[in-house]
XYZ file of N, CA, C and O in Angstrom:
632
model
N 0.814 -1.197 0.000
C 0.000 0.000 0.000
C 0.862 1.268 0.000
O 0.464 2.273 -0.545
N 2.043 1.193 0.609
C 2.924 2.366 0.666
C 3.315 2.864 -0.728
O 3.333 4.080 -0.945
N 3.641 1.976 -1.691
C 3.946 2.483 -3.030
C 2.772 3.247 -3.649
O 2.979 4.280 -4.303
N 1.558 2.772 -3.445
C 0.387 3.462 -3.976
C 0.253 4.850 -3.346
O -0.022 5.834 -4.044
N 0.478 4.921 -2.045
C 0.413 6.217 -1.355
C 1.475 7.162 -1.909
O 1.206 8.333 -2.185
N 2.686 6.664 -2.105
C 3.760 7.503 -2.657
C 3.397 7.988 -4.063
O 3.637 9.156 -4.398
N 2.817 7.119 -4.874
C 2.410 7.502 -6.225
C 1.359 8.607 -6.180
O 1.490 9.636 -6.859
N 0.335 8.430 -5.359
C -0.762 9.401 -5.289
C -0.289 10.724 -4.694
O -0.600 11.798 -5.222
N 0.486 10.662 -3.613
C 0.971 11.896 -2.980
C 1.938 12.629 -3.914
O 1.853 13.855 -4.086
N 2.839 11.882 -4.542
C 3.779 12.504 -5.477
C 3.072 13.137 -6.664
O 3.387 14.267 -7.068
N 2.114 12.434 -7.227
C 1.327 12.953 -8.350
C 0.562 14.210 -7.943
O 0.603 15.225 -8.648
N -0.097 14.153 -6.803
C -0.896 15.288 -6.334
C -0.018 16.507 -6.049
O -0.340 17.630 -6.468
N 1.078 16.296 -5.350
C 1.979 17.413 -5.028
C 2.566 18.025 -6.302
O 2.637 19.252 -6.433
N 2.954 17.185 -7.236
C 3.530 17.698 -8.484
C 2.481 18.441 -9.300
O 2.769 19.489 -9.894
N 1.270 17.913 -9.336
C 0.209 18.580 -10.103
C -0.104 19.936 -9.488
O -0.292 20.925 -10.203
N -0.158 20.003 -8.163
C -0.379 21.290 -7.498
C 0.757 22.268 -7.793
O 0.514 23.442 -8.056
N 1.984 21.771 -7.743
C 3.130 22.633 -8.056
C 3.032 23.148 -9.490
O 3.323 24.317 -9.764
N 2.613 22.297 -10.405
C 2.437 22.724 -11.791
C 1.361 23.788 -11.924
O 1.530 24.771 -12.649
N 0.271 23.612 -11.212
C -0.810 24.598 -11.262
C -0.406 25.924 -10.622
O -0.939 26.973 -10.976
N 0.550 25.853 -9.692
C 1.028 27.072 -9.028
C 2.181 27.744 -9.778
O 2.755 28.699 -9.279
N 2.527 27.199 -10.944
C 3.511 27.880 -11.777
C 4.813 27.156 -12.020
O 5.673 27.678 -12.729
N 5.014 25.986 -11.450
C 6.240 25.226 -11.728
C 6.118 24.661 -13.145
O 5.462 23.645 -13.374
N 6.735 25.350 -14.091
C 6.590 25.010 -15.508
C 6.949 23.578 -15.848
O 6.313 22.955 -16.696
N 7.955 23.030 -15.201
C 8.382 21.660 -15.500
C 7.328 20.642 -15.097
O 7.356 19.512 -15.572
N 6.388 21.039 -14.243
C 5.345 20.122 -13.786
C 3.972 20.486 -14.352
O 2.962 19.969 -13.897
N 3.953 21.364 -15.343
C 2.693 21.735 -15.970
C 2.192 20.554 -16.795
O 2.904 20.017 -17.630
N 1.003 20.116 -16.520
C 0.416 19.004 -17.254
C 0.391 17.738 -16.428
O 1.112 17.586 -15.441
N -0.463 16.828 -16.848
C -0.650 15.600 -16.073
C 0.501 14.621 -16.251
O 0.826 13.896 -15.325
N 1.139 14.586 -17.420
C 2.226 13.619 -17.603
C 3.448 13.926 -16.741
O 3.976 13.018 -16.100
N 3.923 15.171 -16.702
C 5.049 15.441 -15.797
C 4.701 15.161 -14.341
O 5.531 14.649 -13.582
N 3.468 15.463 -13.939
C 3.054 15.189 -12.569
C 2.998 13.681 -12.312
O 3.409 13.208 -11.251
N 2.522 12.930 -13.290
C 2.482 11.477 -13.149
C 3.895 10.901 -13.073
O 4.167 10.011 -12.268
N 4.804 11.429 -13.889
C 6.201 10.980 -13.800
C 6.758 11.267 -12.413
O 7.461 10.428 -11.837
N 6.442 12.432 -11.860
C 6.912 12.768 -10.504
C 6.350 11.783 -9.470
O 7.056 11.355 -8.562
N 5.087 11.421 -9.625
C 4.502 10.428 -8.726
C 5.193 9.085 -8.849
O 5.464 8.413 -7.844
N 5.503 8.680 -10.079
C 6.224 7.426 -10.291
C 7.635 7.493 -9.710
O 8.126 6.509 -9.158
N 8.280 8.654 -9.827
C 9.611 8.823 -9.234
C 9.526 8.601 -7.726
O 10.333 7.861 -7.151
N 8.541 9.214 -7.088
C 8.378 9.044 -5.636
C 8.153 7.574 -5.290
O 8.766 7.037 -4.360
N 7.297 6.918 -6.065
C 6.995 5.517 -5.793
C 8.222 4.633 -5.966
O 8.539 3.813 -5.104
N 8.931 4.797 -7.088
C 10.067 3.910 -7.343
C 11.260 4.211 -6.440
O 12.025 3.297 -6.116
N 11.441 5.447 -6.032
C 12.500 5.713 -5.060
C 12.174 5.053 -3.724
O 13.053 4.476 -3.077
N 10.915 5.122 -3.325
C 10.495 4.460 -2.081
C 10.718 2.949 -2.171
O 11.302 2.349 -1.265
N 10.268 2.335 -3.256
C 10.420 0.882 -3.364
C 11.881 0.487 -3.508
O 12.291 -0.559 -3.008
N 12.659 1.331 -4.161
C 14.087 1.039 -4.290
C 14.770 1.040 -2.927
O 15.571 0.152 -2.625
N 14.441 2.009 -2.112
C 15.028 2.095 -0.770
C 14.688 0.841 0.034
O 15.518 0.318 0.775
N 13.458 0.332 -0.147
C 13.038 -0.866 0.584
C 13.934 -2.064 0.276
O 14.124 -2.931 1.128
N 14.519 -2.109 -0.917
C 15.390 -3.226 -1.296
C 16.672 -3.275 -0.468
O 17.350 -4.305 -0.427
N 17.009 -2.159 0.159
C 18.266 -2.084 0.904
C 18.071 -1.788 2.389
O 19.020 -1.878 3.159
N 16.865 -1.417 2.790
C 16.592 -1.100 4.194
C 16.623 -2.383 5.024
O 15.912 -3.335 4.708
N 17.431 -2.424 6.069
C 17.559 -3.656 6.863
C 16.232 -4.209 7.384
O 16.058 -5.418 7.468
N 15.284 -3.352 7.706
C 14.009 -3.832 8.246
C 13.098 -4.422 7.165
O 12.236 -5.244 7.463
N 13.298 -4.019 5.914
C 12.394 -4.432 4.836
C 12.994 -5.454 3.878
O 12.278 -6.243 3.264
N 14.306 -5.429 3.748
C 14.982 -6.299 2.781
C 14.662 -7.793 2.963
O 14.413 -8.486 1.978
N 14.639 -8.309 4.197
C 14.346 -9.747 4.349
C 13.007 -10.165 3.739
O 12.898 -11.238 3.149
N 11.990 -9.310 3.868
C 10.696 -9.629 3.257
C 10.801 -9.702 1.743
O 10.193 -10.570 1.106
N 11.563 -8.793 1.151
C 11.716 -8.808 -0.302
C 12.508 -10.027 -0.767
O 12.195 -10.622 -1.802
N 13.514 -10.400 -0.005
C 14.285 -11.607 -0.337
C 13.373 -12.832 -0.253
O 13.429 -13.722 -1.110
N 12.499 -12.873 0.762
C 11.562 -13.994 0.901
C 10.577 -14.086 -0.257
O 10.068 -15.164 -0.555
N 10.293 -12.964 -0.915
C 9.349 -12.966 -2.035
C 9.894 -13.681 -3.266
O 9.125 -14.177 -4.080
N 11.205 -13.723 -3.405
C 11.804 -14.333 -4.588
C 11.449 -15.823 -4.607
O 11.613 -16.514 -3.597
N 10.948 -16.306 -5.742
C 10.592 -17.730 -5.807
C 11.781 -18.615 -5.436
O 12.929 -18.315 -5.805
N 11.540 -19.696 -4.701
C 12.630 -20.554 -4.212
C 13.505 -21.136 -5.322
O 14.680 -21.402 -5.087
N 12.973 -21.317 -6.507
C 13.747 -21.910 -7.597
C 14.729 -20.928 -8.229
O 15.587 -21.328 -9.002
N 14.631 -19.644 -7.875
C 15.549 -18.653 -8.449
C 16.807 -18.567 -7.593
O 16.720 -18.527 -6.367
N 17.969 -18.515 -8.235
C 19.224 -18.458 -7.471
C 19.513 -17.055 -6.943
O 19.046 -16.068 -7.490
N 20.270 -16.995 -5.864
C 20.816 -15.746 -5.322
C 19.753 -14.665 -5.122
O 19.823 -13.582 -5.697
N 18.792 -14.988 -4.303
C 17.666 -14.084 -4.055
C 18.138 -12.703 -3.585
O 17.613 -11.679 -4.024
N 19.121 -12.676 -2.709
C 19.631 -11.393 -2.221
C 20.194 -10.531 -3.331
O 19.973 -9.317 -3.372
N 20.926 -11.145 -4.253
C 21.480 -10.404 -5.382
C 20.359 -9.900 -6.290
O 20.404 -8.752 -6.759
N 19.366 -10.724 -6.533
C 18.242 -10.311 -7.379
C 17.508 -9.117 -6.771
O 17.123 -8.187 -7.485
N 17.333 -9.136 -5.469
C 16.673 -8.011 -4.798
C 17.524 -6.748 -4.935
O 16.996 -5.664 -5.211
N 18.821 -6.869 -4.768
C 19.700 -5.700 -4.910
C 19.665 -5.159 -6.341
O 19.557 -3.943 -6.550
N 19.726 -6.036 -7.312
C 19.719 -5.599 -8.720
C 18.401 -4.915 -9.064
O 18.387 -3.853 -9.689
N 17.291 -5.513 -8.647
C 16.008 -4.878 -8.955
C 15.860 -3.539 -8.236
O 15.287 -2.596 -8.781
N 16.407 -3.433 -7.033
C 16.382 -2.147 -6.332
C 17.177 -1.088 -7.068
O 16.746 0.064 -7.192
N 18.340 -1.466 -7.578
C 19.148 -0.512 -8.355
C 18.449 -0.135 -9.662
O 18.487 1.032 -10.079
N 17.802 -1.106 -10.300
C 17.071 -0.810 -11.540
C 15.895 0.126 -11.273
O 15.620 1.020 -12.084
N 15.218 -0.055 -10.163
C 14.123 0.857 -9.812
C 14.643 2.275 -9.596
O 14.040 3.242 -10.060
N 15.764 2.405 -8.894
C 16.345 3.732 -8.666
C 16.791 4.359 -9.981
O 16.539 5.541 -10.236
N 17.433 3.574 -10.836
C 17.875 4.093 -12.138
C 16.680 4.516 -12.982
O 16.706 5.565 -13.638
N 15.623 3.723 -12.948
C 14.418 4.082 -13.692
C 13.793 5.359 -13.170
O 13.343 6.210 -13.947
N 13.750 5.518 -11.856
C 13.197 6.737 -11.263
C 14.005 7.955 -11.695
O 13.435 8.978 -12.080
N 15.305 7.838 -11.655
C 16.160 8.954 -12.079
C 15.960 9.223 -13.569
O 15.872 10.367 -14.009
N 15.865 8.163 -14.354
C 15.635 8.314 -15.789
C 14.329 9.016 -16.109
O 14.239 9.742 -17.103
N 13.307 8.832 -15.268
C 12.032 9.519 -15.485
C 12.159 11.031 -15.324
O 11.374 11.785 -15.886
N 13.151 11.465 -14.564
C 13.346 12.896 -14.322
C 13.991 13.625 -15.494
O 13.897 14.848 -15.583
N 14.640 12.887 -16.371
C 15.387 13.491 -17.482
C 14.548 13.379 -18.749
O 14.259 12.263 -19.192
N 14.147 14.505 -19.343
C 13.293 14.430 -20.527
C 13.848 13.530 -21.646
O 13.093 12.794 -22.273
N 15.136 13.556 -21.848
C 15.727 12.760 -22.931
C 15.652 11.257 -22.665
O 15.709 10.461 -23.605
N 15.508 10.860 -21.408
C 15.489 9.425 -21.082
C 14.167 8.961 -20.481
O 14.004 7.768 -20.214
N 13.219 9.875 -20.287
C 12.002 9.512 -19.552
C 11.203 8.424 -20.251
O 10.655 7.537 -19.585
N 11.124 8.436 -21.563
C 10.357 7.401 -22.267
C 11.047 6.041 -22.148
O 10.401 5.022 -21.943
N 12.372 6.031 -22.293
C 13.121 4.780 -22.128
C 12.995 4.257 -20.705
O 12.838 3.046 -20.481
N 13.062 5.178 -19.740
C 12.949 4.776 -18.332
C 11.574 4.185 -18.053
O 11.458 3.158 -17.381
N 10.537 4.817 -18.563
C 9.186 4.297 -18.352
C 9.044 2.905 -18.969
O 8.498 1.993 -18.337
N 9.554 2.737 -20.176
C 9.513 1.425 -20.813
C 10.293 0.380 -20.033
O 9.833 -0.761 -19.861
N 11.449 0.759 -19.536
C 12.256 -0.158 -18.735
C 11.574 -0.525 -17.429
O 11.617 -1.682 -17.002
N 10.924 0.447 -16.808
C 10.215 0.165 -15.553
C 9.007 -0.741 -15.797
O 8.710 -1.611 -14.977
N 8.335 -0.566 -16.921
C 7.228 -1.463 -17.265
C 7.759 -2.886 -17.417
O 7.188 -3.837 -16.866
N 8.852 -3.029 -18.150
C 9.449 -4.362 -18.332
C 9.873 -4.953 -16.985
O 9.658 -6.152 -16.730
N 10.444 -4.134 -16.114
C 10.862 -4.601 -14.799
C 9.652 -5.058 -13.977
O 9.701 -6.114 -13.337
N 8.570 -4.284 -14.004
C 7.383 -4.670 -13.231
C 6.798 -5.988 -13.735
O 6.325 -6.807 -12.942
N 6.853 -6.196 -15.031
C 6.370 -7.461 -15.585
C 7.310 -8.596 -15.175
O 6.871 -9.676 -14.785
N 8.608 -8.334 -15.215
C 9.594 -9.370 -14.888
C 9.534 -9.799 -13.425
O 9.769 -10.973 -13.120
N 9.226 -8.883 -12.526
C 9.212 -9.240 -11.102
C 7.847 -9.712 -10.629
O 7.707 -10.151 -9.483
N 6.850 -9.662 -11.481
C 5.518 -10.090 -11.055
C 5.489 -11.538 -10.570
O 4.766 -11.839 -9.610
N 6.251 -12.459 -11.162
C 6.255 -13.823 -10.609
C 6.640 -13.873 -9.121
O 6.176 -14.756 -8.396
N 7.442 -12.944 -8.661
C 7.771 -12.899 -7.234
C 6.530 -12.553 -6.414
O 6.337 -13.083 -5.313
N 5.677 -11.688 -6.941
C 4.423 -11.373 -6.249
C 3.515 -12.597 -6.191
O 2.890 -12.862 -5.169
N 3.446 -13.325 -7.296
C 2.627 -14.532 -7.332
C 3.172 -15.547 -6.330
O 2.426 -16.123 -5.530
N 4.478 -15.756 -6.346
C 5.108 -16.708 -5.438
C 4.874 -16.321 -3.981
O 4.542 -17.163 -3.146
N 5.041 -15.043 -3.672
C 4.858 -14.577 -2.295
C 3.417 -14.784 -1.833
O 3.175 -15.203 -0.701
N 2.471 -14.491 -2.713
C 1.066 -14.658 -2.343
C 0.743 -16.133 -2.119
O 0.061 -16.479 -1.150
N 1.245 -17.001 -2.979
C 0.962 -18.434 -2.848
C 1.627 -19.041 -1.618
O 1.098 -19.962 -1.008
N 2.812 -18.528 -1.271
C 3.551 -19.077 -0.125
C 3.248 -18.323 1.163
O 3.768 -18.651 2.218
N 2.429 -17.264 1.077
C 2.051 -16.456 2.242
C 3.284 -15.902 2.962
O 3.410 -15.996 4.175
N 4.196 -15.331 2.185
C 5.391 -14.712 2.756
C 5.390 -13.217 2.464
O 4.545 -12.711 1.729
N 6.357 -12.550 3.005
C 6.541 -11.095 2.848
C 5.315 -10.367 3.390
O 4.875 -10.669 4.495
N 4.778 -9.452 2.623
C 3.653 -8.668 3.126
C 2.384 -9.503 3.237
O 1.445 -9.099 3.904
N 2.337 -10.634 2.579
C 1.203 -11.532 2.708
C -0.070 -11.071 2.032
O -1.142 -11.584 2.315
N 0.033 -10.088 1.142
C -1.159 -9.628 0.436
C -1.674 -10.723 -0.482
O -0.895 -11.430 -1.128
N -2.987 -10.870 -0.583
C -3.545 -11.847 -1.520
C -3.187 -11.471 -2.961
O -2.910 -10.312 -3.273
N -3.224 -12.461 -3.834
C -2.812 -12.268 -5.220
C -3.691 -11.262 -5.956
O -3.187 -10.465 -6.748
N -4.986 -11.249 -5.700
C -5.886 -10.316 -6.390
C -5.466 -8.859 -6.217
O -5.241 -8.151 -7.206
N -5.345 -8.371 -4.969
C -4.909 -6.981 -4.784
C -3.506 -6.715 -5.325
O -3.244 -5.646 -5.884
N -2.599 -7.678 -5.185
C -1.248 -7.500 -5.738
C -1.315 -7.301 -7.250
O -0.629 -6.456 -7.804
N -2.140 -8.101 -7.893
C -2.267 -8.027 -9.352
C -2.877 -6.695 -9.780
O -2.377 -6.053 -10.711
N -3.928 -6.268 -9.096
C -4.563 -4.997 -9.450
C -3.603 -3.820 -9.277
O -3.559 -2.918 -10.122
N -2.838 -3.831 -8.192
C -1.868 -2.750 -7.987
C -0.792 -2.770 -9.070
O -0.406 -1.715 -9.595
N -0.314 -3.952 -9.427
C 0.716 -4.046 -10.454
C 0.179 -3.518 -11.787
O 0.885 -2.820 -12.514
N -1.058 -3.849 -12.110
C -1.673 -3.342 -13.342
C -1.779 -1.819 -13.291
O -1.496 -1.132 -14.280
N -2.162 -1.281 -12.145
C -2.246 0.173 -11.986
C -0.889 0.824 -12.203
O -0.775 1.835 -12.912
N 0.160 0.271 -11.594
C 1.499 0.848 -11.731
C 1.989 0.774 -13.179
O 2.594 1.720 -13.691
N 1.735 -0.341 -13.835
C 2.131 -0.479 -15.239
C 1.351 0.520 -16.098
O 1.921 1.178 -16.980
N 0.065 0.658 -15.834
C -0.751 1.618 -16.584
C -0.267 3.047 -16.369
O -0.228 3.844 -17.321
N 0.128 3.377 -15.144
C 0.635 4.722 -14.864
C 1.914 4.986 -15.648
O 2.073 6.048 -16.264
N 2.819 4.015 -15.656
C 4.056 4.192 -16.421
C 3.759 4.259 -17.915
O 4.349 5.069 -18.637
N 2.825 3.437 -18.386
C 2.465 3.452 -19.807
C 1.825 4.780 -20.202
O 2.041 5.269 -21.310
N 1.068 5.375 -19.295
C 0.424 6.655 -19.597
C 1.443 7.755 -19.850
O 1.169 8.707 -20.577
N 2.625 7.628 -19.277
C 3.652 8.650 -19.521
C 4.263 8.502 -20.925
O 4.962 9.393 -21.380
N 3.992 7.390 -21.579
C 4.521 7.160 -22.925
C 3.617 7.717 -24.020
O 4.049 7.871 -25.161
N 2.387 8.021 -23.676
C 1.426 8.525 -24.659
C 1.814 9.934 -25.054
O 2.057 10.781 -24.190
N 1.847 10.174 -26.343
C 2.158 11.524 -26.821
C 0.894 12.375 -26.745
O -0.137 12.013 -27.292
N 1.005 13.510 -26.069
C -0.120 14.432 -25.965
C -0.166 15.298 -27.218
O 0.831 15.405 -27.953
N -1.304 15.958 -27.492
C -1.370 16.846 -28.663
C -0.283 17.921 -28.635
O 0.296 18.251 -29.652
N 0.024 18.437 -27.443
C 1.072 19.460 -27.332
C 2.424 18.884 -27.748
O 3.194 19.526 -28.443
N 2.726 17.650 -27.318
C 4.000 17.023 -27.688
C 4.056 16.758 -29.180
O 5.079 16.957 -29.816
N 2.952 16.306 -29.759
C 2.927 16.041 -31.205
C 3.092 17.345 -31.961
O 3.784 17.414 -32.969
N 2.430 18.406 -31.481
C 2.531 19.702 -32.144
C 3.929 20.272 -32.104
O 4.436 20.781 -33.104
N 4.619 20.153 -30.973
C 5.980 20.686 -30.882
C 6.944 19.850 -31.711
O 7.900 20.374 -32.272
N 6.670 18.563 -31.838
C 7.523 17.731 -32.704
C 7.327 18.135 -34.159
O 8.285 18.190 -34.927
N 6.085 18.462 -34.550
C 5.823 18.877 -35.927
C 6.510 20.207 -36.203
O 7.071 20.412 -37.272
N 6.435 21.128 -35.231
C 7.074 22.436 -35.399
C 8.579 22.273 -35.545
O 9.202 22.933 -36.370
N 9.158 21.390 -34.765
C 10.600 21.171 -34.829
C 10.975 20.582 -36.180
O 11.999 20.927 -36.757
N 10.125 19.688 -36.698
C 10.402 19.079 -37.995
C 10.313 20.120 -39.095
O 11.145 20.176 -39.996
N 9.302 20.983 -39.042
C 9.142 22.021 -40.069
C 10.273 23.025 -40.012
O 10.696 23.546 -41.035
N 10.789 23.330 -38.820
C 11.863 24.319 -38.675
C 13.174 23.776 -39.198
O 14.046 24.545 -39.590
N 13.314 22.469 -39.240
C 14.593 21.864 -39.665
C 14.803 21.902 -41.138
O 14.304 22.374 -41.993
């Protein structure tokens, strides 16, 4: 539930900042990216926090080798993706990479739910949240009319 809270609070705060004049956060997509940054930084930190890391290691399916290393790598990928979302030149690649990462780690959610380990959330809510997070990242990939228009202007100017 904490990642969802971080996403909503980050999105809301960024959208308010955009409405109050922060040009970089004007529009729903930059605000959504900011919410995703907050969420992925939070989840990335959990991969290394001594109080939370054991639960994440337990989520890794037993047949996968080196669970601790996998948790560390996915935590670093989440942090890299969050940082990538902040940079306009890499934000689309970062969003795509984070979508791929969320799909790749979903079997750990299934395994954890079936084995009743880690947070112990049932599979249904885990699945719905994962779909929401993937949809949020995918929404940042959609070209808005303003983005299409500025790309056309840039093409005509060239």
